[in-house]
PDB file of N, CA and C in Angstrom:
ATOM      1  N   UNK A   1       0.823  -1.191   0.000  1.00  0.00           N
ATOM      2  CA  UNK A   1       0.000   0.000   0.000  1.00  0.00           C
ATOM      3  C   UNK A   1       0.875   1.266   0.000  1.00  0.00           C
ATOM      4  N   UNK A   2       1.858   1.217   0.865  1.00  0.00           N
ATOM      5  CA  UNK A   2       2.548   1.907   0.805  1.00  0.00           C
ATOM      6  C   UNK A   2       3.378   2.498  -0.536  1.00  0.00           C
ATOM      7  N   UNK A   3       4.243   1.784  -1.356  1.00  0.00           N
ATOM      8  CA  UNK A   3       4.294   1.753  -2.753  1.00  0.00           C
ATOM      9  C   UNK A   3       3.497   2.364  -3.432  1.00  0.00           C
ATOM     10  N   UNK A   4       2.038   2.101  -3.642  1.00  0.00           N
ATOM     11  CA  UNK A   4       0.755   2.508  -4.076  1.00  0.00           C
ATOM     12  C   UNK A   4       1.015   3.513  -4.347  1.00  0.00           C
ATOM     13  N   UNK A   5       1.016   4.136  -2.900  1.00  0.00           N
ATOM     14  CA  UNK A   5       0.798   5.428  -2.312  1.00  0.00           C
ATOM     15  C   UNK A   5       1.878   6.508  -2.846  1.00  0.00           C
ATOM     16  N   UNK A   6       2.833   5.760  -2.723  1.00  0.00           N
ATOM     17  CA  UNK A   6       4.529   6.652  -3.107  1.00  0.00           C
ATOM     18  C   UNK A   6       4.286   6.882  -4.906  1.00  0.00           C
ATOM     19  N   UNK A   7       3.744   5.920  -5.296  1.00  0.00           N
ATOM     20  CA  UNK A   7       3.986   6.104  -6.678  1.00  0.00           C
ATOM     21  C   UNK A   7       2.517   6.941  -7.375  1.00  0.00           C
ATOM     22  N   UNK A   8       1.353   6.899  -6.897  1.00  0.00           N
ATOM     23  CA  UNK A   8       0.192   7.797  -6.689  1.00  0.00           C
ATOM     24  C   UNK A   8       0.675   9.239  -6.521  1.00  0.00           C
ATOM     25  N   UNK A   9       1.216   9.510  -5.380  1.00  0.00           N
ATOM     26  CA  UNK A   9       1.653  11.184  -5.387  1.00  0.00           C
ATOM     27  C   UNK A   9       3.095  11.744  -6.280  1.00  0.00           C
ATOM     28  N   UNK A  10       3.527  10.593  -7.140  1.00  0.00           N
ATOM     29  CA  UNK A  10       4.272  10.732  -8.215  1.00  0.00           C
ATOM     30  C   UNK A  10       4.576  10.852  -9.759  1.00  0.00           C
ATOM     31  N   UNK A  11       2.926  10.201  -9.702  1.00  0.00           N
ATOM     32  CA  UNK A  11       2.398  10.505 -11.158  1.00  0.00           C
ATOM     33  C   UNK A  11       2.517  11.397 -11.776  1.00  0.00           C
ATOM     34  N   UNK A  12       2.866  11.997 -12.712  1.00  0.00           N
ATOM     35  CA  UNK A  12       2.930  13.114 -13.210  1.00  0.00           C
ATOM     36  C   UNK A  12       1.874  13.025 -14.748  1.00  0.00           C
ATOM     37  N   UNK A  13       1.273  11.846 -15.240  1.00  0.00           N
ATOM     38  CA  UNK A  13       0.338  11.494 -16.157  1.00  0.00           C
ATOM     39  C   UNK A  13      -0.406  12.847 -16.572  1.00  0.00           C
ATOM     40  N   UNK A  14      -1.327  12.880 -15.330  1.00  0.00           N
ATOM     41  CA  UNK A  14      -2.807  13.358 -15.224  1.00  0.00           C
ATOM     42  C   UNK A  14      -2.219  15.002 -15.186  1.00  0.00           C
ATOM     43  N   UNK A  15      -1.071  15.675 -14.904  1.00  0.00           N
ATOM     44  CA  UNK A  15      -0.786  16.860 -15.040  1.00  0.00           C
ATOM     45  C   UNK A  15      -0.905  17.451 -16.052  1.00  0.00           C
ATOM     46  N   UNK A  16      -0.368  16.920 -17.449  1.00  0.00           N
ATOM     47  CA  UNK A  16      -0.420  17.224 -18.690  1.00  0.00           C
ATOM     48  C   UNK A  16      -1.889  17.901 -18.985  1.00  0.00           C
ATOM     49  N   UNK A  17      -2.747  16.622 -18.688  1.00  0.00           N
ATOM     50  CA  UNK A  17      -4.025  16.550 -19.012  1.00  0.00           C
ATOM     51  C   UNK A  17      -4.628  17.795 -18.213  1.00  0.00           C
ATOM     52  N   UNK A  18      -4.519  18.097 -17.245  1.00  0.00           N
ATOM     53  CA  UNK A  18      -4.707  19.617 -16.187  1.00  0.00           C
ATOM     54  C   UNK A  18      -4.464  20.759 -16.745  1.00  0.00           C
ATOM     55  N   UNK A  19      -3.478  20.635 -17.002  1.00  0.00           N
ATOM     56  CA  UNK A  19      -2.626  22.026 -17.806  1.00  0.00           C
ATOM     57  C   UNK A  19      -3.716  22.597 -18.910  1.00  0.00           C
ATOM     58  N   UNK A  20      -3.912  21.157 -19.926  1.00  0.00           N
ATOM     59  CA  UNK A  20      -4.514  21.979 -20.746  1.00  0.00           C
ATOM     60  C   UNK A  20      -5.888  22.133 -20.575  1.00  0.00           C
ATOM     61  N   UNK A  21      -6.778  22.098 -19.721  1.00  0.00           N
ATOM     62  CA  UNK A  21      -8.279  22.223 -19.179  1.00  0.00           C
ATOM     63  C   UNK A  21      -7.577  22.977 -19.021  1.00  0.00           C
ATOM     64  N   UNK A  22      -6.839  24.062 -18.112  1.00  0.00           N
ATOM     65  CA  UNK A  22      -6.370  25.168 -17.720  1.00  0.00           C
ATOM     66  C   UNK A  22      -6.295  26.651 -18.988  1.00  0.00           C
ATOM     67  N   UNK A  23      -5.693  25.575 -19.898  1.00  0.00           N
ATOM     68  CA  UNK A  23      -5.418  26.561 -21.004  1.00  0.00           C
ATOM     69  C   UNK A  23      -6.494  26.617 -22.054  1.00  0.00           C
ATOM     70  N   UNK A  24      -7.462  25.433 -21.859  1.00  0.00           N
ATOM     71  CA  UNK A  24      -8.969  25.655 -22.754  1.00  0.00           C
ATOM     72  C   UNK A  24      -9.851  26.684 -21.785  1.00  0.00           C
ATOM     73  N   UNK A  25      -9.856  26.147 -20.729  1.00  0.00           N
ATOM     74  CA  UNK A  25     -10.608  27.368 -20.109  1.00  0.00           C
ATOM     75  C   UNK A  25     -10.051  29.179 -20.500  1.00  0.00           C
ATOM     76  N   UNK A  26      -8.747  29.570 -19.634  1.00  0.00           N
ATOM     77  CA  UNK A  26      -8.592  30.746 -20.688  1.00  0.00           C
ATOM     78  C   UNK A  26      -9.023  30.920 -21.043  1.00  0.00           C
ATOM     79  N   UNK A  27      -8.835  30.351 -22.443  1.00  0.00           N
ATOM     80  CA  UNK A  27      -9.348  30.827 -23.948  1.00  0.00           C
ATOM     81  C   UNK A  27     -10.251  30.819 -24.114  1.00  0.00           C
ATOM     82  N   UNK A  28     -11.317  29.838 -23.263  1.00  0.00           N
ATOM     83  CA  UNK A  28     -12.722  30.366 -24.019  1.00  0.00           C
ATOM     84  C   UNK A  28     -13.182  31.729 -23.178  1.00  0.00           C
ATOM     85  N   UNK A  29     -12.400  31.597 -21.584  1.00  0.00           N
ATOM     86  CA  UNK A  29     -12.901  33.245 -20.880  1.00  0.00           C
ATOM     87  C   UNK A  29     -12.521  34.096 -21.578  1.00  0.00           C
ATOM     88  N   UNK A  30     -11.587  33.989 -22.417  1.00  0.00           N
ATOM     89  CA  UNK A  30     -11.238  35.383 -23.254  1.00  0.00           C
ATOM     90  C   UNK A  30     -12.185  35.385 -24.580  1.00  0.00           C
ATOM     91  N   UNK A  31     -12.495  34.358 -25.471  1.00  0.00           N
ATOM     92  CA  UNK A  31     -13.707  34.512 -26.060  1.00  0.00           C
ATOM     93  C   UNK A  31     -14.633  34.754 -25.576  1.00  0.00           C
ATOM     94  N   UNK A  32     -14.891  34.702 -24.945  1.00  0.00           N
ATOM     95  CA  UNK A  32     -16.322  35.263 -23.824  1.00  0.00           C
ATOM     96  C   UNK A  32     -16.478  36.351 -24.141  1.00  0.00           C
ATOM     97  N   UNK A  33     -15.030  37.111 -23.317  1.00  0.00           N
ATOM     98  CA  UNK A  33     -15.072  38.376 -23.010  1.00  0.00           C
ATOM     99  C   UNK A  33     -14.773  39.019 -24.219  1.00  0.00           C
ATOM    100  N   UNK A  34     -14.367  38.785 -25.216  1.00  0.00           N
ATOM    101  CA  UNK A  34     -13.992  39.541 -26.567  1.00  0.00           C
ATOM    102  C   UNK A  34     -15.481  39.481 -27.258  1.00  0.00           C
ATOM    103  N   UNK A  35     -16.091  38.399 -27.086  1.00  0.00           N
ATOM    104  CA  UNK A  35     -17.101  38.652 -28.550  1.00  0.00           C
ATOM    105  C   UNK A  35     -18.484  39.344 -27.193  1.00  0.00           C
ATOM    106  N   UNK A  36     -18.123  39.658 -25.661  1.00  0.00           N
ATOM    107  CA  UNK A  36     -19.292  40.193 -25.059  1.00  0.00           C
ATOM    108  C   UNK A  36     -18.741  41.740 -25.588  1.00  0.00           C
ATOM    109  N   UNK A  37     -17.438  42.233 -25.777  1.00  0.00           N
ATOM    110  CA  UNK A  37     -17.090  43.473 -25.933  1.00  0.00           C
ATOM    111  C   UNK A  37     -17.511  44.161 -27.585  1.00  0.00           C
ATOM    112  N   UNK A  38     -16.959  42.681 -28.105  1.00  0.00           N
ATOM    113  CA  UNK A  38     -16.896  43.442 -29.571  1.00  0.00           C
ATOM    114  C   UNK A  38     -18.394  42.971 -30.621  1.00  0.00           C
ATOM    115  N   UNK A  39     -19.331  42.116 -29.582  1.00  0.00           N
ATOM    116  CA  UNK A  39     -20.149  41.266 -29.938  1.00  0.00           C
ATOM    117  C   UNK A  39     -20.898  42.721 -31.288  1.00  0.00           C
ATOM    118  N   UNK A  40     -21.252  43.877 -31.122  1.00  0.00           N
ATOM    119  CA  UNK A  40     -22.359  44.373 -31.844  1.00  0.00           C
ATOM    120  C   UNK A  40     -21.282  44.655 -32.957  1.00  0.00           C
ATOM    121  N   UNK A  41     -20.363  45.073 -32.828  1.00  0.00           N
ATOM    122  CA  UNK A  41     -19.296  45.318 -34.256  1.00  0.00           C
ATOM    123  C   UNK A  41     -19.532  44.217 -35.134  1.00  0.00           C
ATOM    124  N   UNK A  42     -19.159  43.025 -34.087  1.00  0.00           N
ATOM    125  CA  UNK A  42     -18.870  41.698 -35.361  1.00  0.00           C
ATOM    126  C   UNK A  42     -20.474  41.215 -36.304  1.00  0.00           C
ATOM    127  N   UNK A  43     -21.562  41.323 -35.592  1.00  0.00           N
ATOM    128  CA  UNK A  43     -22.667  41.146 -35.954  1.00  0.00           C
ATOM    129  C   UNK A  43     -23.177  42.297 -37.135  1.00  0.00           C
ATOM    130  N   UNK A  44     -22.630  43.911 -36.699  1.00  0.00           N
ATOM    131  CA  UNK A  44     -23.108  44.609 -37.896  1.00  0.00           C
ATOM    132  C   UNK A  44     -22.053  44.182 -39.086  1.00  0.00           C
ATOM    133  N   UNK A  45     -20.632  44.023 -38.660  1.00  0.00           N
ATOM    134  CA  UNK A  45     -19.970  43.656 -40.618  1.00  0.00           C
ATOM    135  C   UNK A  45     -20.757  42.291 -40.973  1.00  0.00           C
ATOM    136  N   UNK A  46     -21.319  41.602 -40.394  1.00  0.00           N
ATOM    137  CA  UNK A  46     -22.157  40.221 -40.893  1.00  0.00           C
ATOM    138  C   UNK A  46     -23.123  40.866 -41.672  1.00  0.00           C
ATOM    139  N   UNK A  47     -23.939  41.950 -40.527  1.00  0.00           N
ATOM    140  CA  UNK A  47     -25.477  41.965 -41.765  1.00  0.00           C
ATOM    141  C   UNK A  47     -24.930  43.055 -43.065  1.00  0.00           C
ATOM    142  N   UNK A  48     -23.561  43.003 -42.815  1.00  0.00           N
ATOM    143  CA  UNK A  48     -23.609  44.502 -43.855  1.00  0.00           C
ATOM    144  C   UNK A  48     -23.084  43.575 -45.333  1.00  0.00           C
ATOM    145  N   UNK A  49     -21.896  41.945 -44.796  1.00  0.00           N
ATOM    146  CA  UNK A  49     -21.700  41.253 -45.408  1.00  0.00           C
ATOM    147  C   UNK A  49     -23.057  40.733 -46.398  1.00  0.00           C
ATOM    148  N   UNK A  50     -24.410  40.381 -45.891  1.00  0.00           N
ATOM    149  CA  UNK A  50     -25.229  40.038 -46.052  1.00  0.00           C
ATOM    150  C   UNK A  50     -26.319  40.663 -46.622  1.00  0.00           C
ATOM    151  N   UNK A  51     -26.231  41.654 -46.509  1.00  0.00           N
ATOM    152  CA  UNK A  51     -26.627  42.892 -47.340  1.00  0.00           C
ATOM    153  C   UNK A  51     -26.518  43.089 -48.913  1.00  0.00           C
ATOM    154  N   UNK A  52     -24.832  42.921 -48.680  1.00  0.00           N
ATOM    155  CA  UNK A  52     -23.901  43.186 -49.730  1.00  0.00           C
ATOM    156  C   UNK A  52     -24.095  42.066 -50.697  1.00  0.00           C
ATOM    157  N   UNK A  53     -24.587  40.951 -50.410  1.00  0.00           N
ATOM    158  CA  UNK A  53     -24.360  39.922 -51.091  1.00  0.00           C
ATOM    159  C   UNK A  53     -26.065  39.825 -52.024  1.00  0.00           C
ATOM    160  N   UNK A  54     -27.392  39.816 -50.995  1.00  0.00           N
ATOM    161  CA  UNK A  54     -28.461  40.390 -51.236  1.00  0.00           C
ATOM    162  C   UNK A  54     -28.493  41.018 -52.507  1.00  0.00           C
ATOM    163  N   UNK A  55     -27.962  42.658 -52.473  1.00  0.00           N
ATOM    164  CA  UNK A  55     -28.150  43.264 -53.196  1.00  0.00           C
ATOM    165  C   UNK A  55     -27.706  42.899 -54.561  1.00  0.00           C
ATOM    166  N   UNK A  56     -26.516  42.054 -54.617  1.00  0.00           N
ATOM    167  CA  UNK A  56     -26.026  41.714 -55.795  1.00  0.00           C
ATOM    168  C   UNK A  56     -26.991  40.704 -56.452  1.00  0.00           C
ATOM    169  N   UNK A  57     -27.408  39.494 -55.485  1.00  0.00           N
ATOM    170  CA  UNK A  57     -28.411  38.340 -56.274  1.00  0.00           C
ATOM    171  C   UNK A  57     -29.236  39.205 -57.006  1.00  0.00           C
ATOM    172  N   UNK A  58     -30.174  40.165 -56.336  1.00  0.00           N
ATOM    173  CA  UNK A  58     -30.931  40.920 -56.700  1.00  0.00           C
ATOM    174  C   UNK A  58     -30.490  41.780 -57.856  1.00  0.00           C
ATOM    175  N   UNK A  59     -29.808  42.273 -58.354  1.00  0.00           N
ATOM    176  CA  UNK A  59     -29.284  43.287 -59.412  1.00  0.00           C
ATOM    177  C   UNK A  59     -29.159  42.194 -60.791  1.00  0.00           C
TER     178      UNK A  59
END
């Protein structure tokens, strides 16, 4: 048990795997926070994209 135990708080496996939940999280808090900041910008070049494209089928 002892062994077990020694080689249990030695693992270093499951760290890797930590790290990067660490570093997916980040990134999506920073997508979060970028498209809550820049959310109405990115949505008007869409409808203006969409617009643009509209008008042409139409012509």
């Amino acid at each position: 048990m002892k062994k077990f135990m020694t080689n249990f708080i030695r693992e270093e496996e499951g760290q890797g795997m930590a790290e990067y939940a660490l570093v997916l999280g980040v990134i999506a808090v920073g997508v979060v926070a970028i498209l809550g900041t820049f959310g109405g910008e990115i949505k008007e070049v869409f409808d203006n994209i969409v617009t643009t494209f509209q008008e042409d089928v139409n012509s």
